[in-house]
CSV table of C-alpha atoms in Angstrom, one decimal:
chain,number,residue,atom,x,y,z
H,2,MET,CA,-43.8,-2.2,17.7
H,3,MET,CA,-40.1,-2.3,18.8
H,4,PRO,CA,-39.8,-0.9,22.7
H,5,MET,CA,-37.9,2.1,23.0
H,6,THR,CA,-34.8,0.4,24.6
H,7,GLN,CA,-34.5,-2.1,22.0
H,8,ALA,CA,-34.8,0.9,19.2
H,9,SER,CA,-31.9,2.9,20.9
H,10,THR,CA,-29.8,0.0,21.5
H,11,ALA,CA,-30.3,-1.3,17.8
H,12,PRO,CA,-27.9,1.3,16.1
H,13,ARG,CA,-25.4,1.1,19.0
H,14,THR,CA,-24.9,-2.7,18.7
H,15,ALA,CA,-24.5,-2.2,14.9
H,16,ARG,CA,-21.5,0.4,15.5
H,17,HIS,CA,-20.2,-1.8,18.0
H,18,ARG,CA,-20.3,-4.9,15.5
H,19,HIS,CA,-18.7,-2.5,12.7
H,20,ASP,CA,-16.1,-1.3,15.1
H,21,ARG,CA,-15.1,-5.1,16.3
H,22,GLU,CA,-14.8,-6.0,12.8
H,23,ILE,CA,-12.7,-2.9,11.5
H,24,VAL,CA,-10.2,-3.5,14.4
H,25,ALA,CA,-10.2,-7.1,13.8
H,26,LEU,CA,-8.8,-6.6,10.2
H,27,ALA,CA,-7.2,-3.2,10.5
H,28,VAL,CA,-4.8,-4.1,13.5
H,29,PRO,CA,-3.3,-7.2,11.9
H,30,ALA,CA,-3.1,-5.5,8.4
H,31,PHE,CA,-1.0,-2.6,10.0
H,32,GLY,CA,1.5,-4.9,11.4
H,33,ALA,CA,1.8,-6.7,8.0
H,34,LEU,CA,2.2,-3.2,6.2
H,35,VAL,CA,4.8,-2.2,8.6
H,36,ALA,CA,6.8,-5.5,8.4
H,37,GLU,CA,7.4,-5.1,4.7
H,38,PRO,CA,9.4,-2.2,4.7
H,39,LEU,CA,11.5,-3.9,7.5
H,40,PHE,CA,13.0,-6.3,4.5
H,41,VAL,CA,15.1,-3.2,3.2
H,42,LEU,CA,16.1,-1.9,6.6
H,43,ALA,CA,17.4,-5.2,7.4
H,44,ASP,CA,19.4,-5.4,4.0
H,45,SER,CA,20.4,-1.8,4.7
H,46,ALA,CA,21.8,-2.6,8.2
H,47,ILE,CA,23.7,-5.7,7.3
H,48,VAL,CA,25.2,-4.5,3.9
H,49,GLY,CA,26.1,-1.0,5.4
H,50,HIS,CA,28.9,-2.7,7.2
H,51,LEU,CA,30.4,-4.0,4.0
H,52,GLY,CA,31.4,-0.3,3.0
H,53,THR,CA,29.7,2.8,1.4
H,54,ALA,CA,29.7,1.7,-2.2
H,55,GLN,CA,27.9,-1.3,-1.4
H,56,LEU,CA,25.2,0.4,0.7
H,57,ALA,CA,24.8,3.1,-2.2
H,58,GLY,CA,24.5,0.1,-4.6
H,59,LEU,CA,21.8,-1.5,-2.4
H,60,GLY,CA,19.8,1.5,-2.1
H,61,VAL,CA,19.6,2.3,-6.1
H,62,ALA,CA,18.8,-1.2,-6.7
H,63,SER,CA,16.1,-1.5,-3.9
H,64,ALA,CA,14.6,1.7,-5.0
H,65,LEU,CA,13.9,0.2,-8.5
H,66,LEU,CA,12.8,-3.0,-6.9
H,67,MET,CA,10.5,-1.6,-4.4
H,68,THR,CA,9.1,0.7,-7.3
H,69,ALA,CA,8.6,-2.3,-9.6
H,70,VAL,CA,6.5,-4.0,-6.6
H,71,GLY,CA,4.7,-1.0,-5.8
H,72,VAL,CA,3.6,-0.4,-9.0
H,73,PHE,CA,1.7,-4.0,-9.2
H,74,VAL,CA,-0.1,-3.4,-5.7
H,75,PHE,CA,-3.2,-3.7,-7.5
H,76,LEU,CA,-2.7,-7.4,-7.7
H,77,ALA,CA,-3.8,-7.3,-3.8
H,78,TYR,CA,-6.3,-4.5,-4.3
H,79,ALA,CA,-8.2,-5.7,-7.1
H,80,THR,CA,-8.1,-9.5,-6.0
H,81,THR,CA,-9.4,-8.4,-2.3
H,82,ALA,CA,-12.5,-6.9,-3.7
H,83,ALA,CA,-13.3,-9.5,-6.2
H,84,VAL,CA,-13.0,-12.1,-3.7
H,85,ALA,CA,-14.9,-10.2,-0.9
H,86,ARG,CA,-17.6,-9.8,-3.3
H,87,ARG,CA,-17.9,-13.4,-3.9
H,88,VAL,CA,-17.7,-14.4,0.0
H,89,GLY,CA,-20.8,-12.0,0.3
H,90,ALA,CA,-22.6,-13.7,-2.5
H,91,GLY,CA,-21.9,-17.0,-0.5
H,92,ASP,CA,-19.7,-18.7,-3.2
H,93,PRO,CA,-16.1,-19.4,-1.5
H,94,ARG,CA,-15.5,-21.6,-4.4
H,95,ALA,CA,-15.8,-18.9,-7.2
H,96,ALA,CA,-14.1,-16.5,-4.9
H,97,ILE,CA,-10.7,-19.0,-4.5
H,98,ARG,CA,-11.2,-19.3,-8.2
H,99,GLN,CA,-11.0,-15.8,-8.7
H,100,GLY,CA,-8.1,-15.3,-6.5
H,101,MET,CA,-6.2,-18.0,-8.3
H,102,ASP,CA,-6.5,-15.9,-11.4
H,103,GLY,CA,-4.7,-13.0,-9.6
H,104,ILE,CA,-2.1,-15.4,-8.7
H,105,TRP,CA,-1.4,-16.8,-12.3
H,106,LEU,CA,-1.6,-13.1,-13.6
H,107,ALA,CA,1.0,-12.5,-10.9
H,108,LEU,CA,3.4,-15.0,-12.1
H,109,LEU,CA,3.0,-13.9,-15.8
H,110,ILE,CA,4.1,-10.3,-14.8
H,111,GLY,CA,7.0,-11.7,-12.7
H,112,VAL,CA,8.4,-13.7,-15.6
H,113,ALA,CA,7.6,-10.5,-17.8
H,114,VAL,CA,9.7,-8.3,-15.2
H,115,ILE,CA,12.6,-10.5,-15.0
H,116,ALA,CA,13.1,-10.8,-18.9
H,117,VAL,CA,13.4,-7.2,-18.9
H,118,ALA,CA,15.3,-6.5,-15.7
H,119,LEU,CA,18.2,-9.2,-16.3
H,120,PRO,CA,19.6,-7.8,-19.6
H,121,THR,CA,19.0,-4.3,-18.8
H,122,ALA,CA,20.1,-4.1,-15.4
H,123,PRO,CA,23.5,-2.2,-15.9
H,124,SER,CA,21.8,0.4,-18.1
H,125,LEU,CA,18.9,0.9,-15.4
H,126,MET,CA,21.6,1.4,-12.9
H,127,GLU,CA,23.3,4.0,-14.9
H,128,TRP,CA,19.9,5.6,-15.5
H,129,PHE,CA,19.0,5.7,-12.0
H,130,GLY,CA,22.2,7.5,-11.3
H,131,ALA,CA,24.5,4.9,-9.6
H,132,SER,CA,28.1,6.1,-9.2
H,133,GLY,CA,31.0,4.2,-10.8
H,134,SER,CA,31.9,2.6,-7.4
H,135,ALA,CA,28.3,1.6,-6.5
H,136,ALA,CA,27.0,0.4,-10.1
H,137,PRO,CA,28.5,-3.0,-9.9
H,138,TYR,CA,27.2,-3.8,-6.5
H,139,ALA,CA,23.8,-2.4,-7.5
H,140,THR,CA,23.9,-4.4,-10.8
H,141,THR,CA,24.8,-7.6,-8.7
H,142,TYR,CA,21.9,-7.0,-6.2
H,143,LEU,CA,19.3,-6.4,-8.9
H,144,ARG,CA,19.9,-9.1,-11.2
H,145,ILE,CA,19.8,-11.6,-8.2
H,146,SER,CA,17.1,-9.9,-6.4
H,147,VAL,CA,14.8,-9.5,-9.6
H,148,LEU,CA,14.3,-13.4,-9.4
H,149,GLY,CA,12.3,-12.9,-6.2
H,150,ILE,CA,10.1,-10.5,-8.2
H,151,PRO,CA,7.5,-13.4,-9.2
H,152,ALA,CA,7.3,-14.7,-5.8
H,153,MET,CA,6.6,-11.0,-4.4
H,154,LEU,CA,3.9,-10.4,-6.9
H,155,VAL,CA,2.4,-13.9,-5.8
H,156,VAL,CA,2.5,-12.8,-2.0
H,157,LEU,CA,0.4,-9.5,-3.1
H,158,ALA,CA,-2.3,-11.8,-5.1
H,159,ALA,CA,-2.4,-14.3,-2.3
H,160,THR,CA,-2.4,-11.3,0.5
H,161,GLY,CA,-5.4,-10.1,-1.6
H,162,ILE,CA,-7.3,-13.3,-1.5
H,163,LEU,CA,-7.0,-13.7,2.3
H,164,ARG,CA,-7.8,-10.1,2.9
H,165,GLY,CA,-11.0,-10.8,0.8
H,166,LEU,CA,-11.6,-13.8,2.7
H,167,GLN,CA,-11.5,-11.5,5.8
H,168,ASP,CA,-8.4,-12.8,7.0
H,169,THR,CA,-5.5,-10.4,7.8
H,170,ARG,CA,-3.8,-12.4,10.6
H,171,THR,CA,-2.4,-14.8,8.3
H,172,PRO,CA,-0.6,-12.0,6.0
H,173,LEU,CA,0.7,-10.6,9.5
H,174,TYR,CA,2.3,-13.9,10.5
H,175,VAL,CA,3.8,-14.4,7.0
H,176,ALA,CA,5.3,-11.0,6.9
H,177,VAL,CA,6.7,-11.4,10.5
H,178,GLY,CA,8.0,-14.7,9.6
H,179,GLY,CA,9.5,-13.5,6.2
H,180,PHE,CA,11.3,-10.6,7.8
H,181,ALA,CA,12.9,-12.8,10.5
H,182,ALA,CA,14.0,-15.5,8.1
H,183,ASN,CA,15.5,-12.6,5.8
H,184,ALA,CA,17.2,-10.8,8.3
H,185,ALA,CA,18.7,-14.5,9.4
H,186,LEU,CA,19.5,-15.4,5.9
H,187,ASN,CA,21.3,-12.1,5.1
H,188,ILE,CA,23.7,-12.5,8.1
H,189,VAL,CA,24.5,-16.0,7.3
H,190,LEU,CA,25.1,-15.5,3.7
H,191,VAL,CA,27.0,-12.1,3.8
H,192,TYR,CA,29.0,-12.6,6.5
H,193,GLY,CA,28.8,-16.3,7.3
H,194,VAL,CA,29.5,-17.7,3.8
H,195,GLY,CA,31.2,-14.5,2.5
H,196,LEU,CA,29.0,-13.8,-0.3
H,197,GLY,CA,28.9,-10.1,0.3
H,198,ILE,CA,26.1,-7.9,-1.3
H,199,ALA,CA,25.2,-11.1,-3.4
H,200,GLY,CA,24.3,-12.8,-0.1
H,201,SER,CA,22.0,-10.4,1.0
H,202,ALA,CA,20.2,-10.6,-2.4
H,203,TRP,CA,19.9,-14.2,-2.1
H,204,GLY,CA,18.8,-14.3,1.3
H,205,THR,CA,15.9,-11.8,0.4
H,206,VAL,CA,14.9,-14.1,-2.8
H,207,ILE,CA,15.0,-17.2,-0.5
H,208,ALA,CA,12.6,-15.5,2.2
H,209,GLN,CA,10.5,-14.1,-0.6
H,210,CYS,CA,9.8,-17.7,-1.9
H,211,GLY,CA,9.3,-19.0,1.3
H,212,MET,CA,6.4,-16.6,2.0
H,213,ALA,CA,4.8,-17.1,-1.3
H,214,ALA,CA,5.2,-21.1,-0.6
H,215,VAL,CA,3.4,-20.5,2.8
H,216,TYR,CA,0.7,-18.4,1.0
H,217,LEU,CA,0.3,-20.9,-2.1
H,218,HIS,CA,0.0,-23.7,0.6
H,219,VAL,CA,-2.8,-21.8,2.5
H,220,VAL,CA,-4.6,-21.1,-0.8
H,221,LEU,CA,-4.3,-24.5,-2.2
H,222,ARG,CA,-5.8,-25.9,1.0
H,223,GLY,CA,-8.7,-23.5,0.5
H,224,ALA,CA,-8.9,-24.6,-3.0
H,225,ARG,CA,-9.3,-28.2,-2.2
H,226,LYS,CA,-11.6,-27.6,0.7
H,227,HIS,CA,-14.2,-26.0,-1.7
H,228,GLY,CA,-13.4,-27.8,-5.0
H,229,ALA,CA,-12.0,-24.7,-6.7
H,230,SER,CA,-10.0,-25.3,-9.9
H,231,LEU,CA,-6.3,-24.3,-9.7
H,232,ARG,CA,-5.5,-24.5,-13.6
H,233,PRO,CA,-4.7,-21.3,-15.3
H,234,ASP,CA,-8.3,-19.8,-17.0
H,235,ALA,CA,-7.3,-17.2,-20.0
H,236,ALA,CA,-10.5,-15.4,-19.4
H,237,GLY,CA,-10.3,-15.0,-15.8
H,238,ILE,CA,-6.8,-13.9,-16.3
H,239,ARG,CA,-7.6,-11.3,-18.6
H,240,ALA,CA,-10.6,-10.2,-16.3
H,241,CYS,CA,-8.3,-9.7,-13.5
H,242,ALA,CA,-5.9,-7.8,-15.6
H,243,GLN,CA,-8.7,-5.8,-17.1
H,244,ALA,CA,-10.0,-5.0,-13.4
H,245,GLY,CA,-6.3,-4.2,-12.4
H,246,THR,CA,-5.6,-1.6,-15.2
H,247,PRO,CA,-7.6,1.4,-13.6
H,248,LEU,CA,-5.8,0.9,-10.3
H,249,LEU,CA,-2.5,0.7,-12.1
H,250,VAL,CA,-3.3,4.2,-13.6
H,251,ARG,CA,-4.0,5.2,-10.0
H,252,THR,CA,-0.7,3.8,-8.5
H,253,LEU,CA,1.2,5.4,-11.5
H,254,SER,CA,-0.3,8.8,-11.0
H,255,LEU,CA,0.4,8.7,-7.2
H,256,ARG,CA,4.2,7.9,-7.9
H,257,ALA,CA,4.2,10.6,-10.4
H,258,ILE,CA,2.9,12.9,-7.7
H,259,LEU,CA,5.8,11.6,-5.4
H,260,LEU,CA,8.5,12.0,-8.2
H,261,ILE,CA,7.5,15.5,-8.7
H,262,ALA,CA,7.6,16.3,-4.9
H,263,THR,CA,11.0,15.0,-4.5
H,264,ALA,CA,12.3,16.5,-7.7
H,265,VAL,CA,11.1,19.9,-6.5
H,266,ALA,CA,12.6,19.4,-3.2
H,267,ALA,CA,15.9,18.8,-4.9
H,268,ARG,CA,15.9,22.1,-6.8
H,269,LEU,CA,15.1,23.9,-3.2
H,270,GLY,CA,18.9,22.8,-1.8
H,271,ASP,CA,20.6,19.9,-0.2
H,272,ALA,CA,19.0,21.1,3.2
H,273,ASP,CA,15.4,21.2,2.0
H,274,MET,CA,16.2,17.8,0.2
H,275,ALA,CA,17.3,16.2,3.2
H,276,ALA,CA,14.4,17.7,5.2
H,277,HIS,CA,11.8,16.4,2.7
H,278,GLN,CA,13.4,13.2,2.8
H,279,ILE,CA,12.7,12.8,6.8
H,280,ILE,CA,9.3,14.4,6.3
H,281,LEU,CA,8.7,11.7,3.5
H,282,SER,CA,9.6,8.8,5.5
H,283,LEU,CA,7.3,10.0,8.3
H,284,TRP,CA,4.3,10.8,6.0
H,285,SER,CA,4.7,7.0,4.6
H,286,LEU,CA,4.7,5.7,8.3
H,287,LEU,CA,1.8,7.7,9.0
H,288,ALA,CA,0.3,6.3,5.9
H,289,PHE,CA,0.6,2.7,7.0
H,290,ALA,CA,-1.8,3.3,9.9
H,291,LEU,CA,-4.4,4.9,7.8
H,292,ASP,CA,-4.2,2.3,5.0
H,293,ALA,CA,-4.6,-0.3,7.5
H,294,ILE,CA,-8.3,0.9,7.8
H,295,ALA,CA,-8.5,1.3,4.0
H,296,ILE,CA,-7.7,-2.4,3.7
H,297,ALA,CA,-10.5,-3.3,6.0
H,298,GLY,CA,-12.6,-1.3,4.1
H,299,GLN,CA,-11.8,-2.9,0.9
H,300,ALA,CA,-12.5,-6.5,2.6
H,301,ILE,CA,-16.0,-5.4,4.4
H,302,ILE,CA,-17.4,-3.3,1.6
H,303,GLY,CA,-16.8,-5.9,-0.9
H,304,ARG,CA,-18.5,-8.5,1.2
H,305,HIS,CA,-21.6,-6.4,2.1
H,306,LEU,CA,-22.1,-5.6,-1.7
H,307,GLY,CA,-21.4,-9.1,-2.7
H,308,ALA,CA,-24.2,-10.1,-0.2
H,309,ASP,CA,-26.6,-7.3,-1.6
H,310,ASP,CA,-26.4,-5.6,1.7
H,311,VAL,CA,-26.5,-1.9,0.9
H,312,ARG,CA,-27.5,-0.7,4.0
H,313,GLY,CA,-24.6,-2.8,5.7
H,314,ALA,CA,-22.3,-1.0,3.3
H,315,ARG,CA,-23.4,2.4,3.8
H,316,GLU,CA,-23.2,2.0,7.9
H,317,ALA,CA,-19.7,0.5,7.4
H,318,CYS,CA,-18.8,3.4,5.3
H,319,ARG,CA,-19.9,5.9,7.7
H,320,ARG,CA,-18.0,4.1,10.5
H,321,MET,CA,-14.9,3.7,8.8
H,322,LEU,CA,-15.1,7.5,8.0
H,323,ARG,CA,-15.0,8.2,11.6
H,324,TRP,CA,-12.4,5.9,12.5
H,325,GLY,CA,-10.1,7.4,9.8
H,326,LEU,CA,-11.0,11.0,10.8
H,327,VAL,CA,-10.3,10.3,14.5
H,328,THR,CA,-7.2,8.4,13.9
H,329,GLY,CA,-6.0,11.4,11.5
H,330,LEU,CA,-6.7,13.8,14.1
H,331,VAL,CA,-4.6,11.6,16.7
H,332,LEU,CA,-1.7,11.4,14.3
H,333,GLY,CA,-1.7,15.0,13.6
H,334,LEU,CA,-1.7,16.1,17.0
H,335,LEU,CA,1.3,13.5,17.7
H,336,VAL,CA,3.3,14.8,14.9
H,337,MET,CA,2.8,18.5,16.2
H,338,ALA,CA,3.8,17.4,19.9
H,339,ALA,CA,6.7,15.2,18.6
H,340,ARG,CA,8.2,17.7,16.0
H,341,PRO,CA,11.2,18.9,18.3
H,342,LEU,CA,11.8,15.4,19.6
H,343,PHE,CA,11.5,13.8,16.4
H,344,LEU,CA,14.1,15.8,13.9
H,345,PRO,CA,17.1,15.4,16.0
H,346,LEU,CA,16.8,11.6,15.6
H,347,PHE,CA,17.4,12.0,11.9
H,348,SER,CA,19.5,15.0,11.5
H,349,GLY,CA,21.9,17.3,13.7
H,350,ASP,CA,22.2,19.8,11.2
H,351,PRO,CA,20.3,23.0,12.1
H,352,GLY,CA,19.5,24.1,8.4
H,353,VAL,CA,17.7,20.7,7.9
H,354,GLN,CA,15.8,21.1,11.2
H,355,ASP,CA,14.8,24.7,10.4
H,356,ALA,CA,13.7,23.7,6.9
H,357,ALA,CA,11.5,20.5,8.3
H,358,LEU,CA,10.0,22.1,11.4
H,359,PRO,CA,7.5,24.4,9.7
H,360,ALA,CA,6.9,21.9,7.0
H,361,LEU,CA,5.8,19.1,9.6
H,362,VAL,CA,3.1,21.6,10.6
H,363,MET,CA,1.6,20.9,7.1
H,364,VAL,CA,1.9,17.4,7.6
H,365,ALA,CA,-0.1,17.5,10.9
H,366,VAL,CA,-2.5,19.7,9.5
H,367,SER,CA,-3.1,17.3,6.5
H,368,GLN,CA,-3.7,14.2,8.6
H,369,PRO,CA,-7.4,14.3,9.3
H,370,ILE,CA,-8.0,14.9,5.4
H,371,CYS,CA,-5.5,11.9,4.9
H,372,GLY,CA,-7.9,9.7,7.3
H,373,ILE,CA,-10.9,10.5,5.1
H,374,VAL,CA,-9.0,10.0,1.8
H,375,PHE,CA,-7.3,6.7,2.8
H,376,VAL,CA,-10.8,5.2,4.1
H,377,LEU,CA,-12.9,6.6,0.9
H,378,ASP,CA,-10.2,5.0,-1.4
H,379,GLY,CA,-10.5,1.7,0.4
H,380,VAL,CA,-14.2,1.8,0.2
H,381,LEU,CA,-14.2,2.3,-3.4
H,382,MET,CA,-11.8,-0.1,-4.1
H,383,GLY,CA,-13.7,-2.6,-2.2
H,384,ALA,CA,-16.7,-1.5,-4.4
H,385,GLY,CA,-14.7,-2.3,-7.6
H,386,ASP,CA,-14.9,1.4,-8.7
H,387,GLY,CA,-11.4,1.4,-10.2
H,388,PRO,CA,-12.3,3.6,-13.1
H,389,TYR,CA,-13.3,6.5,-11.4
H,390,LEU,CA,-10.4,6.0,-9.0
H,391,ALA,CA,-8.2,6.3,-11.9
H,392,TRP,CA,-9.9,9.5,-13.4
H,393,ALA,CA,-9.7,10.9,-9.8
H,394,MET,CA,-6.0,10.5,-9.5
H,395,LEU,CA,-5.4,11.6,-12.9
H,396,LEU,CA,-7.3,15.0,-11.9
H,397,THR,CA,-5.2,15.2,-8.9
H,398,LEU,CA,-1.9,15.0,-10.6
H,399,ALA,CA,-3.2,17.7,-12.8
H,400,VAL,CA,-3.8,20.1,-10.1
H,401,PHE,CA,-0.8,19.2,-8.0
H,402,ALA,CA,1.8,19.3,-10.7
H,403,PRO,CA,1.7,22.9,-11.7
H,404,ALA,CA,1.2,23.8,-7.9
H,405,ALA,CA,4.4,21.9,-7.2
H,406,LEU,CA,6.6,23.0,-10.0
H,407,LEU,CA,5.5,26.8,-9.1
H,408,VAL,CA,7.2,26.7,-5.7
H,409,PRO,CA,10.7,27.2,-6.7
H,410,VAL,CA,9.6,29.8,-9.5
H,411,LEU,CA,7.9,31.8,-6.7
H,412,GLY,CA,10.6,31.5,-4.1
H,413,GLY,CA,8.7,29.0,-2.1
H,414,GLY,CA,10.4,26.6,0.2
H,415,LEU,CA,9.8,23.1,1.8
H,416,THR,CA,6.7,24.3,3.6
H,417,ALA,CA,5.2,25.6,0.6
H,418,LEU,CA,5.8,22.3,-1.3
H,419,TRP,CA,4.3,20.5,1.7
H,420,GLY,CA,1.4,23.0,1.3
H,421,ALA,CA,0.9,21.5,-2.3
H,422,MET,CA,1.0,18.2,-0.9
H,423,THR,CA,-1.8,19.2,1.6
H,424,LEU,CA,-3.5,20.7,-1.4
H,425,MET,CA,-3.1,17.3,-3.3
H,426,MET,CA,-4.8,15.4,-0.5
H,427,ALA,CA,-7.5,18.0,-0.4
H,428,VAL,CA,-8.4,17.5,-4.0
H,429,ARG,CA,-8.5,13.6,-3.4
H,430,MET,CA,-10.7,14.1,-0.6
H,431,LEU,CA,-13.1,16.0,-2.4
H,432,THR,CA,-13.4,13.8,-5.6
H,433,LEU,CA,-13.7,10.6,-3.4
H,434,TRP,CA,-16.5,12.4,-1.1
H,435,LEU,CA,-18.5,13.6,-4.1
H,436,ARG,CA,-18.3,9.9,-5.5
H,437,SER,CA,-19.3,8.4,-2.0
H,438,ARG,CA,-22.3,11.0,-1.7
H,439,SER,CA,-23.7,10.2,-5.2
H,440,GLY,CA,-24.0,6.5,-4.4
H,441,ARG,CA,-22.9,5.5,-7.7
H,442,TRP,CA,-20.4,3.2,-6.2
H,443,ILE,CA,-22.9,0.9,-5.1
H,444,VAL,CA,-23.3,-2.0,-7.3
H,445,THR,CA,-24.3,-5.2,-5.5
H,446,GLY,CA,-23.7,-8.8,-6.5
H,447,ALA,CA,-21.0,-11.4,-7.0
H,448,THR,CA,-19.7,-9.3,-9.7
H,449,ARG,CA,-19.7,-5.4,-10.6
């Protein structure tokens, strides 16, 4: 019989082990997530000095490009789960082979995006509302930058491979290096060479291709080490696409929710729309911190299930839920405390500040809910439970859409709209919690 001291310290030791693992994966993941938006920030800062029309053109084109990349984020999510399972099963060769299928799929999608975007660039800019003065710059930036889409999608897939291999440090180093290279190239090409907005686009494309090359070097080195094939496999690529389709539906549903929220805010007036943009930017930044825990969840849960370790998967899930809840509480308190200091940094308009101040209370209140949602989202992704995530997000969209569209009809303001956003997160939490409690997500083995 185990002595009492050993029995009491065993659970504590397990908790500490999970904590160390979560921190080791989540902290570098957070750094990589924050580094990615800095690409657009650097481009905006450099192009902004060329003129208002150039900056407006960059804004429209970059919004379209970020949407295109964001829609295909399933390349990272699905690859992480699949690779982590095979790592847990003790088969690194199959893990890397699975990841290579994701890279080949990324290349195929990237080529398709280029084929569509190049001839339709002027029409896309017009449809997205670019002004007559900004449209030529937007078209130029889009036509050049879209050439980097295959590289960015390869980066997503390769990031998924490394996360599945329990490595989030390399993506951090690559993201930081890519940001530094992008900023330097933009300055040289825009001002030194005098290419203007085209130089900004070429600088970003070169930096993206450099990032993809580094990732491919790391993956190819792993493939040689474990004897994994690098050739495209039609069956494997189809399997990656099938695994990613539910996550694509989930992502598109979430994008629809954000678009509806923005459309409703625009109907509330300029002050409310400006305040909404500020709040949405803050909400997105807070999401990075919570998404880092979710990324750790994808890698850890996938590995435990691949190793047939049901107990370990459940313990890791419980521990990450506590991390998500506590992180959400801390973020919520920070938002409440920083509200009066935060808003003047973005707008000196009293109308904008008056609209944003009470709405930020809703954001603060929702952060513990967001913490639970992000963690459970990552757990179910790591388990490969994509079909349920797709249906759950479609249900959430069905609840949110009428609630948000009723805000202007009933005379509600921005606070009411963010109340609908909080409702949306609560519905997500309920659907994900019910799934986690059911245990149906627990499917062990090298494949789901």
